[in-house]
Coordinates of C-alpha atoms in Angstrom, one line a residue:
Chain A
M79 CA 138.9 103.3 163.1
N80 CA 140.2 106.0 160.9
L81 CA 137.9 105.8 157.9
T82 CA 137.2 108.3 155.2
V83 CA 133.7 109.6 154.6
Q84 CA 133.3 107.5 151.5
A85 CA 134.6 104.4 153.3
R86 CA 132.1 105.0 156.2
R87 CA 129.3 105.4 153.7
F88 CA 130.3 102.2 152.0
M89 CA 130.4 100.3 155.3
A90 CA 127.0 101.8 156.2
G91 CA 125.7 100.2 153.1
L92 CA 127.6 96.9 153.4
L93 CA 126.7 96.1 157.1
P94 CA 122.9 95.9 156.6
L95 CA 123.6 93.8 153.5
I96 CA 125.7 91.4 155.4
L97 CA 123.0 91.1 158.0
L98 CA 120.4 90.5 155.3
V99 CA 122.5 87.8 153.7
G100 CA 123.3 86.3 157.1
L101 CA 119.6 86.1 158.0
T102 CA 118.4 84.8 154.6
P103 CA 119.1 81.0 155.2
L104 CA 117.1 81.2 158.4
V105 CA 114.0 82.2 156.4
V106 CA 114.7 80.5 153.1
T107 CA 115.1 76.8 153.5
N108 CA 113.7 75.6 150.2
A109 CA 116.5 74.1 148.1
Y110 CA 115.3 75.6 144.9
Y111 CA 115.2 79.2 146.2
L112 CA 118.6 78.7 147.8
N113 CA 119.9 77.5 144.4
V114 CA 118.5 80.7 142.7
L115 CA 120.1 82.8 145.4
N116 CA 123.5 81.0 145.0
V117 CA 123.4 81.6 141.2
T118 CA 122.5 85.3 142.0
A119 CA 125.6 85.5 144.2
L120 CA 127.9 84.2 141.4
N121 CA 126.3 86.7 139.0
V122 CA 126.9 89.5 141.5
L123 CA 130.6 88.5 141.5
V124 CA 130.9 88.7 137.7
V125 CA 128.8 91.9 137.5
T126 CA 131.0 93.6 140.1
G127 CA 134.0 92.9 137.9
L128 CA 132.2 94.0 134.8
N129 CA 131.1 97.2 136.5
L130 CA 134.7 98.1 137.2
L131 CA 135.3 97.9 133.5
I132 CA 132.1 99.6 132.3
G133 CA 131.9 102.2 134.9
C134 CA 135.5 103.2 135.1
A135 CA 137.0 102.6 131.7
G136 CA 133.8 103.3 129.8
Q137 CA 134.3 100.1 127.8
I138 CA 131.8 97.3 127.4
S139 CA 132.8 93.6 127.3
L140 CA 130.5 91.1 125.6
G141 CA 132.9 88.4 126.5
H142 CA 132.5 88.0 130.2
A143 CA 130.5 84.8 129.8
A144 CA 133.6 83.4 128.1
F145 CA 135.9 84.4 131.0
F146 CA 133.2 82.9 133.3
G147 CA 133.4 79.8 131.1
I148 CA 137.2 79.5 131.0
G149 CA 137.2 79.7 134.8
A150 CA 134.6 77.0 135.0
Y151 CA 136.1 74.7 132.4
V152 CA 139.8 75.0 133.6
S153 CA 138.6 74.2 137.1
A154 CA 136.4 71.4 135.9
I155 CA 139.0 69.8 133.7
L156 CA 141.9 70.1 136.2
T157 CA 139.8 68.6 139.1
A158 CA 137.5 66.1 137.4
T159 CA 140.0 64.8 134.8
Y160 CA 143.4 65.4 136.5
G161 CA 142.5 65.3 140.1
V162 CA 144.1 68.6 141.0
N163 CA 143.2 70.3 144.3
P164 CA 140.1 72.5 143.6
W165 CA 141.5 75.6 145.3
L166 CA 144.7 75.2 143.3
A167 CA 142.7 74.7 140.1
L168 CA 140.8 77.9 140.9
V169 CA 144.0 79.9 141.0
A170 CA 145.2 78.2 137.8
A171 CA 141.9 79.1 136.1
A172 CA 142.2 82.7 137.2
L173 CA 145.7 82.9 135.8
A174 CA 144.6 81.3 132.5
T175 CA 141.7 83.7 132.2
A176 CA 144.0 86.7 133.0
L177 CA 146.2 85.6 130.1
C178 CA 143.3 85.3 127.7
A179 CA 142.0 88.7 128.8
L180 CA 145.4 90.2 128.3
A181 CA 145.6 88.7 124.8
V182 CA 142.2 90.1 123.8
G183 CA 142.4 93.4 125.7
A184 CA 145.9 94.5 125.0
P185 CA 145.6 95.1 121.2
T186 CA 142.0 96.4 121.3
L187 CA 142.1 98.7 124.4
R188 CA 144.8 100.7 122.7
L189 CA 142.2 101.8 120.2
K190 CA 139.9 104.7 120.4
G191 CA 136.2 103.7 120.2
N192 CA 134.4 100.6 121.2
Y193 CA 136.5 98.0 119.6
L194 CA 136.7 96.0 122.8
V195 CA 133.0 95.2 122.5
M196 CA 133.5 93.7 119.0
A197 CA 136.6 91.8 120.0
T198 CA 135.1 90.3 123.2
L199 CA 131.9 89.4 121.3
G200 CA 134.0 87.5 118.7
F201 CA 136.1 86.0 121.5
N202 CA 133.0 84.7 123.3
I203 CA 131.7 82.9 120.2
I204 CA 135.1 81.4 119.5
V205 CA 135.5 80.1 123.1
N206 CA 131.9 78.7 122.9
V207 CA 132.5 76.8 119.7
L208 CA 135.8 75.5 121.1
L209 CA 134.0 74.2 124.2
I210 CA 131.6 72.3 122.0
Q211 CA 134.1 71.0 119.4
W212 CA 137.1 70.2 121.5
D213 CA 135.2 67.3 123.0
D214 CA 138.2 65.2 124.1
L215 CA 138.9 67.8 126.6
T216 CA 135.6 69.5 127.3
G217 CA 133.1 66.7 126.9
G218 CA 131.5 68.5 123.9
S219 CA 128.0 69.9 123.9
G220 CA 126.9 67.4 126.6
G221 CA 129.4 69.0 129.0
L222 CA 131.8 67.7 131.6
T223 CA 130.5 66.0 134.7
G224 CA 131.9 64.7 137.9
V225 CA 133.4 68.0 139.1
P226 CA 134.0 67.5 142.9
P227 CA 132.7 70.0 145.4
L228 CA 135.0 72.5 147.1
V229 CA 136.1 71.6 150.6
L230 CA 136.5 74.3 153.2
F231 CA 138.1 73.4 156.6
G232 CA 137.4 69.8 156.0
L233 CA 133.7 70.5 155.2
P234 CA 132.6 69.6 151.6
L235 CA 130.4 72.5 150.3
D236 CA 128.1 70.0 148.6
T237 CA 124.7 71.3 149.6
D238 CA 122.8 74.5 148.6
Y239 CA 122.9 75.6 152.1
R240 CA 126.6 75.2 152.6
F241 CA 127.4 76.7 149.3
F242 CA 125.2 79.7 150.1
W243 CA 127.8 80.9 152.6
L244 CA 130.7 80.6 150.2
A245 CA 128.9 82.2 147.3
W246 CA 127.6 85.2 149.1
G247 CA 130.8 85.5 151.1
A248 CA 132.7 85.7 147.9
A249 CA 130.2 88.1 146.4
L250 CA 130.4 90.5 149.4
I251 CA 134.1 90.2 149.8
G252 CA 134.5 90.8 146.1
L253 CA 132.9 94.2 146.6
L254 CA 135.7 95.3 148.9
P255 CA 138.7 95.3 146.5
A256 CA 136.4 96.7 143.8
R257 CA 135.4 99.5 146.0
N258 CA 139.0 100.1 147.0
L259 CA 140.1 100.1 143.5
L260 CA 137.5 102.7 142.6
H261 CA 138.7 105.0 145.4
S262 CA 142.4 104.5 145.0
H263 CA 144.5 106.7 142.8
V264 CA 144.0 104.1 140.0
G265 CA 140.3 104.5 140.4
R266 CA 140.4 108.2 140.3
A267 CA 142.5 108.0 137.2
L268 CA 140.0 105.6 135.6
R269 CA 137.1 107.9 136.4
A270 CA 139.0 110.8 134.8
L271 CA 139.5 108.5 131.8
H272 CA 135.8 107.8 131.7
D273 CA 135.0 111.6 131.7
S274 CA 137.7 112.8 129.4
P275 CA 140.4 110.5 128.0
A276 CA 142.2 113.5 126.6
A277 CA 142.3 115.4 129.8
A278 CA 143.4 112.3 131.7
A279 CA 146.2 111.6 129.3
S280 CA 147.4 115.2 129.5
C281 CA 147.6 114.9 133.3
G282 CA 149.9 112.0 132.9
V283 CA 147.5 109.1 133.4
P284 CA 148.9 106.1 131.6
I285 CA 145.6 105.3 129.9
E286 CA 146.4 102.1 128.1
G287 CA 148.1 100.4 131.1
Y288 CA 145.2 101.2 133.5
K289 CA 142.5 100.1 131.0
I290 CA 144.3 96.8 130.4
K291 CA 144.8 96.2 134.1
V292 CA 141.2 96.9 134.9
F293 CA 140.0 94.7 132.1
V294 CA 142.2 91.8 133.3
V295 CA 141.0 92.3 136.9
S296 CA 137.4 92.3 135.7
A297 CA 138.0 89.0 133.8
V298 CA 139.5 87.4 136.9
Y299 CA 136.3 88.2 138.8
A300 CA 134.4 86.3 136.2
S301 CA 136.9 83.4 136.3
V302 CA 136.6 83.0 140.1
A303 CA 132.8 83.0 139.8
G304 CA 133.1 80.4 137.0
S305 CA 135.3 78.1 139.1
L306 CA 132.8 78.3 142.0
Y307 CA 130.0 77.6 139.6
A308 CA 131.7 74.4 138.3
H309 CA 132.3 73.1 141.8
Y310 CA 128.7 74.0 142.9
F311 CA 126.9 72.3 140.0
G312 CA 129.4 69.5 139.5
I313 CA 128.8 69.9 135.7
V314 CA 129.7 72.5 133.1
T315 CA 128.0 72.8 129.7
P316 CA 128.9 75.1 126.9
R317 CA 125.4 76.6 126.7
T318 CA 125.9 78.3 130.1
F319 CA 128.7 80.4 128.7
D320 CA 127.4 81.6 125.4
I321 CA 127.0 85.1 124.0
F322 CA 123.5 85.4 125.5
K323 CA 125.0 85.0 129.0
S324 CA 127.4 87.9 128.2
V325 CA 124.5 90.1 127.1
E326 CA 122.6 89.1 130.3
L327 CA 125.6 90.1 132.5
V328 CA 126.0 93.5 130.9
T329 CA 122.2 94.0 131.2
M330 CA 122.5 93.5 134.9
C331 CA 125.0 96.3 135.1
L332 CA 122.8 98.6 133.0
V333 CA 119.6 97.8 134.8
G334 CA 121.1 98.5 138.2
G335 CA 123.1 101.6 137.3
I336 CA 126.2 101.8 135.2
G337 CA 129.4 101.8 137.2
S338 CA 127.7 101.6 140.6
L339 CA 128.7 98.6 142.7
W340 CA 125.4 98.7 144.5
G341 CA 123.7 99.0 141.1
G342 CA 125.4 95.9 139.9
L343 CA 124.4 94.0 143.1
F344 CA 120.8 95.1 142.6
G345 CA 120.8 94.4 138.9
A346 CA 122.0 90.9 139.4
S347 CA 119.6 90.2 142.2
F348 CA 116.7 91.5 140.2
L349 CA 117.5 89.9 136.8
T350 CA 118.7 86.5 138.0
P351 CA 115.4 85.4 139.5
L352 CA 113.3 87.2 137.0
P353 CA 113.3 84.4 134.3
Q354 CA 112.5 81.9 137.2
L355 CA 109.6 84.1 138.3
L356 CA 108.4 84.5 134.7
H357 CA 108.5 80.8 134.3
V358 CA 104.8 80.6 135.0
F359 CA 104.3 82.5 131.7
E360 CA 106.1 79.6 129.9
E361 CA 106.1 80.6 126.3
H362 CA 105.8 84.3 126.8
Q363 CA 108.9 84.5 129.1
D364 CA 111.2 86.0 126.5
I365 CA 108.6 88.6 125.5
I366 CA 108.1 89.8 129.1
F367 CA 111.9 89.8 129.8
G368 CA 112.6 91.7 126.6
A369 CA 109.8 94.2 127.2
V370 CA 110.9 94.9 130.8
L371 CA 114.4 95.4 129.7
L372 CA 113.4 97.6 126.8
L373 CA 111.2 99.8 129.0
L374 CA 113.9 100.1 131.7
L375 CA 116.6 101.1 129.2
I376 CA 114.4 103.6 127.4
F377 CA 112.8 105.3 130.4
L378 CA 115.3 104.6 133.2
P379 CA 118.7 104.6 131.5
Q380 CA 120.5 105.6 134.7
G381 CA 119.4 102.3 136.2
L382 CA 117.2 101.5 139.1
V383 CA 119.8 102.3 141.8
G384 CA 121.0 105.3 139.8
R385 CA 117.5 106.7 139.8
L386 CA 117.2 106.2 143.6
E387 CA 120.5 107.9 144.1
E388 CA 119.3 110.9 142.1
A389 CA 116.1 111.1 144.1
L390 CA 118.1 110.9 147.4
A391 CA 120.5 113.5 146.2
R392 CA 117.7 115.9 145.5
R393 CA 116.5 115.5 149.0
G394 CA 119.9 116.4 150.3
I395 CA 120.8 113.0 151.6
G396 CA 122.7 111.9 148.6
G397 CA 125.2 109.1 149.0
A398 CA 124.3 108.5 152.6
V399 CA 122.7 105.2 151.9
M400 CA 124.2 104.5 148.5
P401 CA 127.9 105.0 148.8
G402 CA 130.4 103.6 146.4
D403 CA 129.0 105.4 143.5
S404 CA 131.8 105.6 141.1
L405 CA 130.7 108.1 138.6
E406 CA 130.5 111.2 140.7
E407 CA 131.7 112.3 144.1
R408 CA 129.3 114.2 146.2
P409 CA 130.6 117.0 148.5
Chain B
M73 CA 135.6 65.4 91.7
A74 CA 138.4 67.2 89.9
A75 CA 140.2 69.9 91.7
H76 CA 138.9 72.7 89.6
A77 CA 135.4 71.5 89.9
A78 CA 135.7 71.4 93.7
L79 CA 137.1 74.9 93.6
S80 CA 134.3 76.3 91.5
Q81 CA 131.8 74.5 93.8
Y82 CA 133.4 76.3 96.8
L83 CA 133.4 79.5 94.8
I84 CA 129.6 79.3 94.1
S85 CA 128.6 78.4 97.6
G86 CA 131.0 81.0 99.1
L87 CA 129.7 83.8 96.9
T88 CA 126.1 82.8 97.8
T89 CA 126.6 83.0 101.6
G90 CA 128.9 85.9 101.0
S91 CA 126.1 87.8 99.3
V92 CA 123.9 87.3 102.3
Y93 CA 126.7 88.5 104.7
A94 CA 127.1 91.5 102.4
L95 CA 123.4 92.4 102.6
T96 CA 123.5 92.0 106.4
A97 CA 126.7 94.0 106.7
L98 CA 125.1 96.8 104.6
G99 CA 122.3 96.9 107.1
Y100 CA 124.7 97.4 110.0
C101 CA 126.4 100.2 108.0
L102 CA 123.2 102.1 107.2
I103 CA 122.2 102.2 110.9
Y104 CA 125.8 102.9 112.1
N105 CA 126.2 105.8 109.6
A106 CA 122.9 107.4 110.7
T107 CA 123.2 106.9 114.5
K108 CA 126.7 105.3 115.4
V109 CA 124.6 102.6 117.0
V110 CA 125.6 98.9 116.4
N111 CA 122.2 97.4 115.8
F112 CA 122.1 94.0 117.4
A113 CA 118.6 93.3 116.0
Q114 CA 119.9 93.2 112.5
G115 CA 119.9 89.4 112.5
D116 CA 116.3 89.4 113.6
F117 CA 115.4 91.3 110.4
L118 CA 116.6 88.2 108.5
S119 CA 114.5 85.8 110.5
L120 CA 111.4 88.1 110.2
G121 CA 111.9 88.5 106.5
G122 CA 112.0 84.7 106.0
L123 CA 109.0 84.1 108.3
L124 CA 106.8 86.8 106.8
F125 CA 107.6 85.5 103.3
Y126 CA 106.7 82.0 104.4
S127 CA 103.4 83.0 105.9
L128 CA 102.4 85.2 102.9
L129 CA 103.2 82.4 100.5
S130 CA 101.9 79.3 102.4
G131 CA 99.5 80.9 104.8
L132 CA 97.7 83.5 102.7
G133 CA 98.5 81.8 99.4
L134 CA 99.8 85.0 97.7
P135 CA 101.7 84.7 94.5
L136 CA 105.5 84.9 94.6
V137 CA 106.1 88.6 93.7
P138 CA 103.5 90.2 96.0
A139 CA 104.5 88.0 98.8
F140 CA 108.2 89.0 98.3
V141 CA 107.4 92.7 98.1
L142 CA 105.1 92.6 101.1
A143 CA 107.6 90.7 103.2
V144 CA 110.4 93.2 102.5
A145 CA 108.0 96.1 103.1
G146 CA 106.8 94.5 106.4
V147 CA 110.4 94.2 107.8
A148 CA 111.2 97.7 106.6
L149 CA 108.2 98.8 108.6
A150 CA 109.4 96.8 111.6
G151 CA 112.8 98.6 111.3
A152 CA 111.2 102.0 111.2
L153 CA 109.0 101.1 114.1
M154 CA 111.9 99.9 116.1
E155 CA 113.6 103.3 115.6
R156 CA 110.5 105.3 116.4
L157 CA 109.3 103.3 119.4
C158 CA 112.5 102.2 121.0
L159 CA 115.4 104.4 120.1
R160 CA 113.7 107.8 119.5
P161 CA 112.0 108.0 122.9
A162 CA 115.1 106.8 124.8
R163 CA 115.9 109.2 127.6
S164 CA 119.6 108.7 127.3
R165 CA 121.8 109.5 124.3
D166 CA 124.6 107.4 125.7
L167 CA 125.7 105.0 122.9
M168 CA 126.1 102.1 125.3
V169 CA 122.4 102.5 126.4
L170 CA 121.2 102.8 122.8
I171 CA 123.1 99.7 121.7
F172 CA 121.6 97.7 124.6
I173 CA 118.2 99.0 123.6
T174 CA 118.7 97.2 120.3
V175 CA 119.7 94.1 122.3
A176 CA 116.5 94.3 124.3
A177 CA 114.5 94.8 121.1
S178 CA 116.2 91.8 119.7
I179 CA 115.2 89.6 122.7
L180 CA 111.7 90.9 122.5
A181 CA 111.5 90.3 118.8
R182 CA 112.7 86.8 119.1
G183 CA 110.2 86.1 121.8
L184 CA 107.3 87.5 119.6
M185 CA 108.5 85.5 116.6
K186 CA 108.7 82.3 118.7
T187 CA 105.1 82.9 119.9
V188 CA 103.7 83.6 116.4
W189 CA 105.6 81.0 114.3
G190 CA 106.6 78.5 117.0
K191 CA 110.0 76.8 117.6
Q192 CA 110.0 74.4 114.7
T193 CA 111.8 74.6 111.4
L194 CA 109.5 75.8 108.6
P195 CA 109.9 74.7 105.0
L196 CA 110.4 77.9 102.9
P197 CA 110.3 77.1 99.2
S198 CA 113.0 78.4 96.8
I199 CA 112.1 81.2 94.5
S200 CA 112.0 79.0 91.4
P201 CA 111.9 75.2 91.1
E202 CA 115.0 73.3 92.2
I203 CA 116.5 72.3 88.9
P204 CA 120.1 71.1 89.3
L205 CA 122.4 73.2 87.1
R206 CA 126.0 72.6 86.3
F207 CA 128.8 75.1 85.5
M208 CA 132.5 74.4 85.3
G209 CA 131.8 71.1 87.0
A210 CA 130.0 72.7 90.0
A211 CA 126.5 71.7 90.9
F212 CA 124.1 74.4 92.0
T213 CA 120.4 75.5 91.9
P214 CA 118.6 78.5 90.5
Q215 CA 118.4 79.7 94.1
N216 CA 122.1 80.4 94.1
L217 CA 121.6 82.6 91.0
W218 CA 118.7 84.4 92.6
V219 CA 120.8 85.2 95.7
L220 CA 123.6 86.6 93.5
G221 CA 121.3 88.4 91.2
I222 CA 119.1 90.1 93.8
T223 CA 122.1 91.0 96.0
L224 CA 123.7 92.6 92.9
A225 CA 120.5 94.5 92.2
A226 CA 120.2 95.6 95.8
I227 CA 123.8 96.9 95.8
L228 CA 123.3 98.7 92.5
G229 CA 120.1 100.2 93.8
L230 CA 121.7 101.4 96.9
K231 CA 124.6 102.9 94.9
H232 CA 122.1 104.7 92.7
F233 CA 120.2 105.9 95.8
F234 CA 123.3 107.3 97.5
D235 CA 125.0 108.8 94.4
R236 CA 122.0 110.1 92.4
T237 CA 119.1 110.9 94.6
L238 CA 118.7 113.9 96.9
T239 CA 117.5 111.8 99.8
G240 CA 120.6 109.5 99.4
K241 CA 122.9 112.5 99.3
A242 CA 121.2 114.0 102.4
M243 CA 121.8 110.7 104.1
R244 CA 125.5 110.8 103.3
A245 CA 125.7 114.3 104.5
M246 CA 124.1 113.3 107.8
A247 CA 126.6 110.4 108.2
A248 CA 129.4 112.8 107.6
N249 CA 128.2 115.5 110.1
P250 CA 124.7 115.2 111.5
R251 CA 124.8 118.7 113.1
A252 CA 125.9 120.5 110.0
A253 CA 123.3 118.4 108.0
S254 CA 120.5 119.5 110.2
L255 CA 121.6 123.1 110.1
M256 CA 121.3 122.8 106.3
G257 CA 117.7 121.9 106.7
I258 CA 118.1 118.2 106.3
D259 CA 115.4 116.2 108.2
T260 CA 117.8 114.1 110.2
A261 CA 115.1 112.5 112.3
G262 CA 113.2 111.3 109.2
L263 CA 116.3 110.1 107.6
T264 CA 117.3 108.1 110.7
T265 CA 113.9 106.3 110.5
L266 CA 114.5 105.7 106.8
S267 CA 117.9 104.2 107.5
F268 CA 116.3 101.7 109.9
A269 CA 113.6 100.9 107.3
L270 CA 116.3 100.4 104.6
A271 CA 118.3 98.2 107.0
G272 CA 115.1 96.2 107.7
A273 CA 114.5 95.8 104.0
L274 CA 118.1 94.6 103.3
G275 CA 117.8 92.2 106.3
A276 CA 114.5 90.9 104.8
L277 CA 116.1 90.3 101.4
A278 CA 119.0 88.4 103.0
G279 CA 116.5 86.3 105.1
I280 CA 114.2 85.5 102.1
L281 CA 117.2 84.5 100.0
I282 CA 119.2 82.3 102.4
T283 CA 116.5 80.5 104.4
P284 CA 115.5 78.2 101.6
I285 CA 119.2 77.1 101.5
T286 CA 119.8 76.8 105.2
S287 CA 116.6 76.5 107.1
L288 CA 113.9 78.8 108.5
S289 CA 113.1 79.3 112.2
Y290 CA 112.6 82.2 114.5
D291 CA 116.2 82.3 115.6
V292 CA 118.0 81.6 112.3
G293 CA 119.1 85.2 112.0
V294 CA 121.2 85.2 115.2
L295 CA 124.3 83.5 113.8
L296 CA 123.9 85.0 110.3
G297 CA 123.5 88.5 111.9
L298 CA 126.7 88.0 113.9
K299 CA 128.6 86.9 110.9
G300 CA 127.3 89.8 108.9
F301 CA 128.6 92.0 111.8
A302 CA 132.1 90.3 111.4
A303 CA 131.9 91.0 107.7
A304 CA 131.1 94.7 108.3
V305 CA 134.1 94.9 110.7
L306 CA 136.3 93.2 108.1
G307 CA 135.3 95.6 105.4
G308 CA 135.6 98.6 107.6
Y309 CA 132.7 99.3 109.9
G310 CA 130.5 102.0 108.2
S311 CA 131.9 101.6 104.7
F312 CA 129.4 100.4 102.1
A313 CA 132.0 99.1 99.7
G314 CA 133.8 97.5 102.6
A315 CA 130.6 95.8 103.7
V316 CA 130.2 94.2 100.3
A317 CA 133.8 93.2 100.0
G318 CA 133.9 92.0 103.6
G319 CA 130.8 89.9 103.1
L320 CA 132.0 88.2 99.9
I321 CA 135.5 87.6 101.3
L322 CA 134.1 86.1 104.5
G323 CA 131.7 83.9 102.5
L324 CA 134.5 82.6 100.3
L325 CA 136.9 82.0 103.3
E326 CA 134.2 80.1 105.1
S327 CA 133.3 77.9 102.1
L328 CA 137.0 77.2 101.5
C329 CA 137.6 76.4 105.2
A330 CA 134.6 74.1 105.3
G331 CA 135.7 72.3 102.1
L332 CA 139.5 72.1 102.6
L333 CA 140.0 72.1 106.4
S334 CA 137.2 71.3 108.8
S335 CA 133.5 72.0 108.7
A336 CA 133.3 71.6 112.5
Y337 CA 135.2 74.9 113.0
K338 CA 133.6 76.7 110.0
D339 CA 131.5 78.9 112.4
V340 CA 134.6 80.0 114.3
L341 CA 136.3 81.4 111.2
A342 CA 134.2 84.6 110.9
F343 CA 135.1 85.5 114.4
L344 CA 138.8 84.6 114.1
V345 CA 138.8 86.9 111.1
L346 CA 137.0 89.6 113.3
L347 CA 139.7 89.3 116.0
L348 CA 142.5 89.4 113.5
V349 CA 141.2 92.4 111.8
L350 CA 140.7 94.3 115.1
F351 CA 144.3 93.3 116.2
L352 CA 146.0 94.1 112.9
R353 CA 143.9 96.6 111.1
P354 CA 140.9 97.8 113.1
S355 CA 139.8 100.2 110.3
G356 CA 139.1 97.1 108.1
I357 CA 140.0 96.7 104.5
L358 CA 138.2 99.8 103.1
G359 CA 137.4 101.7 106.2
V360 CA 138.7 105.2 107.2
K361 CA 141.6 104.9 109.5
E362 CA 140.2 106.3 112.7
G363 CA 140.8 103.4 115.0
R364 CA 144.3 104.4 116.2
S365 CA 144.3 106.8 119.1

């Protein structure tokens, strides 16, 4: 195959990961652990999309839980209430989310500065209140139940084990278009945008259009994850999609390494099970979670994977194991 | 109730919550002007203020005034410590990282407050006995007057500080151009800590004043803080006059919306206003127009 150096590096990282994911269900058979792993995969999908936005366009969104929620609720309502085919509903949900993202992003991404973070934060809270108050449609704060499982080749994905393959399949496949987007001319333009908007604009990069597109794509990632979530759990509740979830998602990007796809993967895989692990500490869970986060952000702002990449680069093997790094190309 | 009585009722309750939003928004402005960081722990200053005041009054049995002063000072100290221990040592100067440090600090602070004070709602007494008062047909309590009076005093105090004192002027210079200010011998590091302390004090005031009216628990500041943030954006993020105007307008709009339209969607209004402002006039009512690229 004719692959570029970056593409080979990416595949070199991806193949062991596929192997790891493929072997996991042989070792992990406990339903609870599988459940945590499945949620992790869905978070990876959202975080991959979010990383595209944060890493490339240099913008944060505190509204991705809302896009996650719109995906979940549109899927849930269409299938549970109206009996629409789940796969069709997933596409409809993605379209609806894309339109919402366009409506929020188009006016605010034209502005200099971090107005997107304020707008998405407001948007998330509005969506959350709507999910609670519009109870004819959404089931109110109790949520909406009876969402049917997805069916793939006649096989209903209604167990943790079966869903594992779909969730992690989606999470890994989701890395590919993200990686390709980063390394296409659009990706290069976006990185230029991240480094110097003025220089990018003067080279003829249509800043606004690219930013809005990447924002919409990143929202669609969240929406697809939301649809999968709804069909997996069979129930959606507003609390799952509140502003704290958005904060958690951005945190996963930061802890792993901003703008690095592997970083996001790692951040989601580290932070999703953490509260479950900390559950033994019961009441002190938030304190430990907050403290870990605080220490990481203060002392390791480049993220855990970012730090590893730096260490590898110093030894002269930079990028060999950690390809797909979006922020800088190594020779 | 006659129409004008209803209206003055909305006016009083709107101005009361509006004052609290204004105080909160001022806290955001102080920290933003010093560091350009949006402080997501501002709401937790409110909770902490109310909780400390409660413990000093009911737990230690202190009289009102010392308890009030100590609670405000305590949160000011917490603000200063947050700057010194979390933001100052940060290895990165990237704004995004700094903003999320305040988010992490907020999660940690809520965890600590939950451990110390528990999850339950605590009864915080009003500043003076609850005598029902009437004015233009509207019913209210002395607490409403305390909120308005203390907010006004705090705003006038801040105005005096920024216009008439050397420290206040130095702080304005730092907001305008930190590099030039530090070249002029202004202690920007010290002033940054002071900004956080002041933001903490304002948050404590807001918390002490509003929690007898709403309720007091470890997470009461979350929604109030976010609404104060919306008020700051409405007024023009970073503008002090804008923060006050934005807070009062938001409080009035909310109380009118709850009274005339629907109380179920009352909590959405602040954020609808936030989105509308960002779409139509991102510099806010009184902010400097720097949003357009």
